[in-house]
mmCIF file of C-alpha atoms in Angstrom:
data_model
loop_
_atom_site.group_PDB
_atom_site.id
_atom_site.type_symbol
_atom_site.label_atom_id
_atom_site.label_comp_id
_atom_site.label_asym_id
_atom_site.label_seq_id
_atom_site.Cartn_x
_atom_site.Cartn_y
_atom_site.Cartn_z
ATOM 1 C CA UNK A 112 118.103 101.225 112.074
ATOM 2 C CA UNK A 113 118.773 104.544 114.390
ATOM 3 C CA UNK A 114 117.795 107.910 112.299
ATOM 4 C CA UNK A 115 121.010 110.522 113.662
ATOM 5 C CA UNK A 116 119.039 113.772 111.806
ATOM 6 C CA UNK A 117 115.295 113.878 110.456
ATOM 7 C CA UNK A 118 114.052 117.709 109.609
ATOM 8 C CA UNK A 119 111.693 119.386 107.723
ATOM 9 C CA UNK A 120 113.605 121.180 105.149
ATOM 10 C CA UNK A 121 111.084 122.740 102.714
ATOM 11 C CA UNK A 122 106.970 123.025 102.495
ATOM 12 C CA UNK A 123 105.838 123.902 98.977
ATOM 13 C CA UNK A 124 102.945 124.374 96.615
ATOM 14 C CA UNK A 125 104.928 125.306 93.454
ATOM 15 C CA UNK A 126 108.462 123.915 92.090
ATOM 16 C CA UNK A 127 110.266 127.499 92.815
ATOM 17 C CA UNK A 128 109.858 126.077 96.692
ATOM 18 C CA UNK A 129 111.527 122.944 96.686
ATOM 19 C CA UNK A 130 114.646 121.701 97.368
ATOM 20 C CA UNK A 131 117.758 122.643 95.294
ATOM 21 C CA UNK A 132 120.170 120.401 96.577
ATOM 22 C CA UNK A 133 120.082 117.729 94.377
ATOM 23 C CA UNK A 134 119.266 114.865 96.432
ATOM 24 C CA UNK A 135 117.006 111.684 95.927
ATOM 25 C CA UNK A 136 113.714 112.100 96.981
ATOM 26 C CA UNK A 137 110.842 109.373 98.247
ATOM 27 C CA UNK A 138 107.636 110.307 97.482
ATOM 28 C CA UNK A 139 105.259 109.139 99.753
ATOM 29 C CA UNK A 140 101.401 108.769 98.412
ATOM 30 C CA UNK A 141 98.129 107.406 99.348
ATOM 31 C CA UNK A 142 94.639 107.957 100.355
ATOM 32 C CA UNK A 143 93.585 109.929 102.869
ATOM 33 C CA UNK A 144 93.911 109.296 106.238
ATOM 34 C CA UNK A 145 95.744 106.032 105.307
ATOM 35 C CA UNK A 146 98.196 106.231 107.757
ATOM 36 C CA UNK A 147 101.262 108.502 105.734
ATOM 37 C CA UNK A 148 102.441 110.676 108.590
ATOM 38 C CA UNK A 149 102.499 107.927 110.740
ATOM 39 C CA UNK A 150 104.476 105.444 108.224
ATOM 40 C CA UNK A 151 106.808 108.395 107.691
ATOM 41 C CA UNK A 152 107.534 108.928 111.366
ATOM 42 C CA UNK A 153 108.212 105.599 112.352
ATOM 43 C CA UNK A 154 110.509 105.198 109.390
ATOM 44 C CA UNK A 155 112.586 107.956 111.076
ATOM 45 C CA UNK A 156 112.100 107.079 114.165
ATOM 46 C CA UNK A 157 110.108 110.614 115.111
ATOM 47 C CA UNK A 158 106.837 110.422 117.074
ATOM 48 C CA UNK A 159 105.890 113.909 115.472
ATOM 49 C CA UNK A 160 107.889 115.025 112.537
ATOM 50 C CA UNK A 161 105.184 114.531 110.401
ATOM 51 C CA UNK A 162 101.996 115.533 111.485
ATOM 52 C CA UNK A 163 99.193 113.224 112.058
ATOM 53 C CA UNK A 164 95.435 113.761 112.276
ATOM 54 C CA UNK A 165 92.660 112.352 112.778
ATOM 55 C CA UNK A 166 91.111 114.784 110.013
ATOM 56 C CA UNK A 167 91.793 113.418 106.273
ATOM 57 C CA UNK A 168 92.578 115.586 104.185
ATOM 58 C CA UNK A 169 94.896 118.377 106.057
ATOM 59 C CA UNK A 170 98.325 118.037 104.622
ATOM 60 C CA UNK A 171 97.957 121.044 101.359
ATOM 61 C CA UNK A 172 101.242 121.048 100.738
ATOM 62 C CA UNK A 173 104.108 119.220 99.606
ATOM 63 C CA UNK A 174 106.607 118.712 102.588
ATOM 64 C CA UNK A 175 109.987 117.439 102.177
ATOM 65 C CA UNK A 176 111.970 115.956 104.944
ATOM 66 C CA UNK A 177 115.860 116.303 105.016
ATOM 67 C CA UNK A 178 117.427 112.114 106.391
ATOM 68 C CA UNK A 179 121.023 112.151 107.123
ATOM 69 C CA UNK A 180 122.172 114.982 104.402
ATOM 70 C CA UNK A 181 122.126 112.065 101.905
ATOM 71 C CA UNK A 182 117.926 111.405 101.090
ATOM 72 C CA UNK A 183 115.039 113.065 101.214
ATOM 73 C CA UNK A 184 111.094 111.876 101.800
ATOM 74 C CA UNK A 185 108.593 113.678 100.198
ATOM 75 C CA UNK A 186 105.330 113.873 101.898
ATOM 76 C CA UNK A 187 102.404 114.601 99.114
ATOM 77 C CA UNK A 188 98.858 115.755 99.916
ATOM 78 C CA UNK A 189 96.334 112.365 100.357
ATOM 79 C CA UNK A 190 93.716 111.971 97.924
ATOM 80 C CA UNK A 191 90.223 110.911 97.983
ATOM 81 C CA UNK A 192 88.883 112.705 100.344
ATOM 82 C CA UNK A 193 85.237 113.884 99.502
ATOM 83 C CA UNK A 194 84.568 116.278 102.122
ATOM 84 C CA UNK A 195 87.210 118.170 100.617
ATOM 85 C CA UNK A 196 85.789 120.456 97.535
ATOM 86 C CA UNK A 197 86.086 119.795 93.710
ATOM 87 C CA UNK A 198 88.182 122.903 93.612
ATOM 88 C CA UNK A 199 90.576 122.346 96.041
ATOM 89 C CA UNK A 200 90.459 118.990 94.993
ATOM 90 C CA UNK A 201 91.446 119.686 91.616
ATOM 91 C CA UNK A 202 94.021 122.048 92.973
ATOM 92 C CA UNK A 203 95.875 119.080 94.440
ATOM 93 C CA UNK A 204 95.677 117.145 92.079
ATOM 94 C CA UNK A 205 97.489 119.889 89.987
ATOM 95 C CA UNK A 206 99.878 119.875 92.673
ATOM 96 C CA UNK A 207 100.892 116.515 93.079
ATOM 97 C CA UNK A 208 100.690 115.448 89.030
ATOM 98 C CA UNK A 209 103.154 118.367 88.468
ATOM 99 C CA UNK A 210 105.805 117.020 91.117
ATOM 100 C CA UNK A 211 105.518 113.638 90.273
ATOM 101 C CA UNK A 212 105.706 113.822 86.749
ATOM 102 C CA UNK A 213 108.320 117.052 86.305
ATOM 103 C CA UNK A 214 110.478 116.340 89.361
ATOM 104 C CA UNK A 215 114.099 114.929 88.408
ATOM 105 C CA UNK A 216 114.729 114.211 91.745
ATOM 106 C CA UNK A 217 112.163 111.715 92.027
ATOM 107 C CA UNK A 218 114.081 108.048 92.085
ATOM 108 C CA UNK A 219 111.057 106.348 94.635
ATOM 109 C CA UNK A 220 107.406 106.079 95.033
ATOM 110 C CA UNK A 221 105.824 104.808 98.137
ATOM 111 C CA UNK A 222 102.165 104.424 97.263
ATOM 112 C CA UNK A 223 100.352 103.301 100.692
ATOM 113 C CA UNK A 224 97.210 101.425 101.138
ATOM 114 C CA UNK A 225 94.852 99.939 103.804
ATOM 115 C CA UNK A 226 95.639 96.470 104.554
ATOM 116 C CA UNK A 227 92.315 95.711 106.037
ATOM 117 C CA UNK A 228 90.640 96.606 102.358
ATOM 118 C CA UNK A 229 90.463 96.342 99.051
ATOM 119 C CA UNK A 230 91.748 99.219 96.681
ATOM 120 C CA UNK A 231 89.381 101.695 95.879
ATOM 121 C CA UNK A 232 88.999 103.706 92.880
ATOM 122 C CA UNK A 233 91.673 106.360 93.657
ATOM 123 C CA UNK A 234 94.034 103.608 94.407
ATOM 124 C CA UNK A 235 93.608 101.992 91.382
ATOM 125 C CA UNK A 236 93.863 105.520 89.172
ATOM 126 C CA UNK A 237 96.896 106.311 91.140
ATOM 127 C CA UNK A 238 98.394 103.246 90.237
ATOM 128 C CA UNK A 239 97.849 102.768 86.742
ATOM 129 C CA UNK A 240 98.876 106.747 86.600
ATOM 130 C CA UNK A 241 101.903 105.772 88.425
ATOM 131 C CA UNK A 242 103.155 102.610 85.984
ATOM 132 C CA UNK A 243 101.673 104.029 82.788
ATOM 133 C CA UNK A 244 104.757 107.121 83.959
ATOM 134 C CA UNK A 245 107.471 104.372 84.424
ATOM 135 C CA UNK A 246 107.572 105.352 88.142
ATOM 136 C CA UNK A 247 109.409 103.498 90.565
ATOM 137 C CA UNK A 248 106.950 101.858 93.267
ATOM 138 C CA UNK A 249 107.108 99.888 96.310
ATOM 139 C CA UNK A 250 103.399 99.358 97.694
ATOM 140 C CA UNK A 251 103.043 99.501 101.478
ATOM 141 C CA UNK A 252 100.787 98.107 103.351
ATOM 142 C CA UNK A 253 99.746 99.949 106.028
ATOM 143 C CA UNK A 254 98.056 99.433 109.417
ATOM 144 C CA UNK A 255 99.053 95.641 109.416
ATOM 145 C CA UNK A 256 98.593 95.572 113.150
ATOM 146 C CA UNK A 257 94.980 95.412 113.013
ATOM 147 C CA UNK A 258 94.954 92.304 111.417
ATOM 148 C CA UNK A 259 95.996 88.812 112.660
ATOM 149 C CA UNK A 260 99.061 87.777 111.064
ATOM 150 C CA UNK A 261 97.595 84.404 109.549
ATOM 151 C CA UNK A 262 95.783 86.885 107.233
ATOM 152 C CA UNK A 263 98.750 89.429 106.105
ATOM 153 C CA UNK A 264 99.227 86.316 103.295
ATOM 154 C CA UNK A 265 95.414 86.295 102.023
ATOM 155 C CA UNK A 266 94.827 90.404 102.172
ATOM 156 C CA UNK A 267 98.306 91.132 100.318
ATOM 157 C CA UNK A 268 96.947 88.871 97.447
ATOM 158 C CA UNK A 269 93.650 91.132 97.764
ATOM 159 C CA UNK A 270 95.147 94.459 97.050
ATOM 160 C CA UNK A 271 97.561 92.820 94.126
ATOM 161 C CA UNK A 272 94.734 91.558 92.371
ATOM 162 C CA UNK A 273 92.367 95.028 93.062
ATOM 163 C CA UNK A 274 95.479 96.719 91.614
ATOM 164 C CA UNK A 275 96.206 94.723 89.063
ATOM 165 C CA UNK A 276 100.346 94.307 90.577
ATOM 166 C CA UNK A 277 101.894 91.936 88.673
ATOM 167 C CA UNK A 278 104.031 89.410 90.448
ATOM 168 C CA UNK A 279 107.272 91.469 90.481
ATOM 169 C CA UNK A 280 105.691 93.895 91.631
ATOM 170 C CA UNK A 281 106.874 94.915 95.267
ATOM 171 C CA UNK A 282 103.905 94.796 98.422
ATOM 172 C CA UNK A 283 105.454 95.261 102.040
ATOM 173 C CA UNK A 284 102.896 94.948 104.963
ATOM 174 C CA UNK A 285 103.615 97.760 107.363
ATOM 175 C CA UNK A 286 102.717 98.684 111.232
ATOM 176 C CA UNK A 287 103.137 101.707 112.568
ATOM 177 C CA UNK A 288 102.760 100.480 115.769
ATOM 178 C CA UNK A 289 104.936 97.571 115.841
ATOM 179 C CA UNK A 290 107.909 98.793 113.119
ATOM 180 C CA UNK A 291 106.783 95.708 111.192
ATOM 181 C CA UNK A 292 108.265 96.430 107.770
ATOM 182 C CA UNK A 293 110.148 99.138 108.668
ATOM 183 C CA UNK A 294 113.604 97.586 107.997
ATOM 184 C CA UNK A 295 112.415 95.911 104.783
ATOM 185 C CA UNK A 296 111.030 99.391 103.457
ATOM 186 C CA UNK A 297 114.513 100.837 104.148
ATOM 187 C CA UNK A 298 116.206 98.289 102.169
ATOM 188 C CA UNK A 299 114.125 99.009 99.467
ATOM 189 C CA UNK A 300 114.923 102.475 99.225
ATOM 190 C CA UNK A 301 118.257 102.171 100.144
ATOM 191 C CA UNK A 302 118.197 99.881 96.720
ATOM 192 C CA UNK A 303 116.153 102.258 94.802
ATOM 193 C CA UNK A 304 117.661 105.779 95.648
ATOM 194 C CA UNK A 305 121.128 104.577 96.137
ATOM 195 C CA UNK A 306 121.122 106.984 99.025
ATOM 196 C CA UNK A 307 124.186 106.173 101.789
ATOM 197 C CA UNK A 308 123.985 107.627 104.961
ATOM 198 C CA UNK A 309 126.919 108.632 107.130
ATOM 199 C CA UNK A 310 128.517 106.216 109.304
ATOM 200 C CA UNK A 311 127.771 107.943 112.716
ATOM 201 C CA UNK A 312 126.561 104.534 114.086
ATOM 202 C CA UNK A 313 126.713 101.467 113.783
ATOM 203 C CA UNK A 314 123.017 101.403 112.807
ATOM 204 C CA UNK A 315 122.135 104.164 110.046
ATOM 205 C CA UNK A 316 121.982 103.174 106.996
ATOM 206 C CA UNK A 317 124.467 100.710 104.426
#
């Protein structure tokens, strides 16, 4: 899929800084350094639209990326980085919770976990919280290129068990390096947000 238009439109820490265009939003959440920015760049076909860093906990704002004037990707601050002070961590938590609980434009949450590891306590807490509030979720297991193809199903099974996922909960393996899982995730986002991209290119949208 070719994305013709993708841009950072809003950077906010409070609701008054959020977009007011009413477009459907897909939010991305995950532990610090799980590969969230890399996944967003891969999905949008950009190298550095979402800033990547080797330093966990760098994203401290809610970043909104407009996609084809039809959908908004929302990059939320990562959680679970031990070296962030409790005061800052608490502030991020309140900011994230405020967005997730009150944002009417939010249609789906893409929760990222590292396919190589069993979900941690913070991952389980986030998953349970999102499920408690009946959010539509797509769990995405990042860094799938770091394990052999033959191990993908086994690792996904570990993630399902660790999070307590139901049989019909969606879990997609993903690699920002090889783009494996990109088309599958786009298909789910179209399905769950109802977004339709303009037909400037036959490869864009549905």
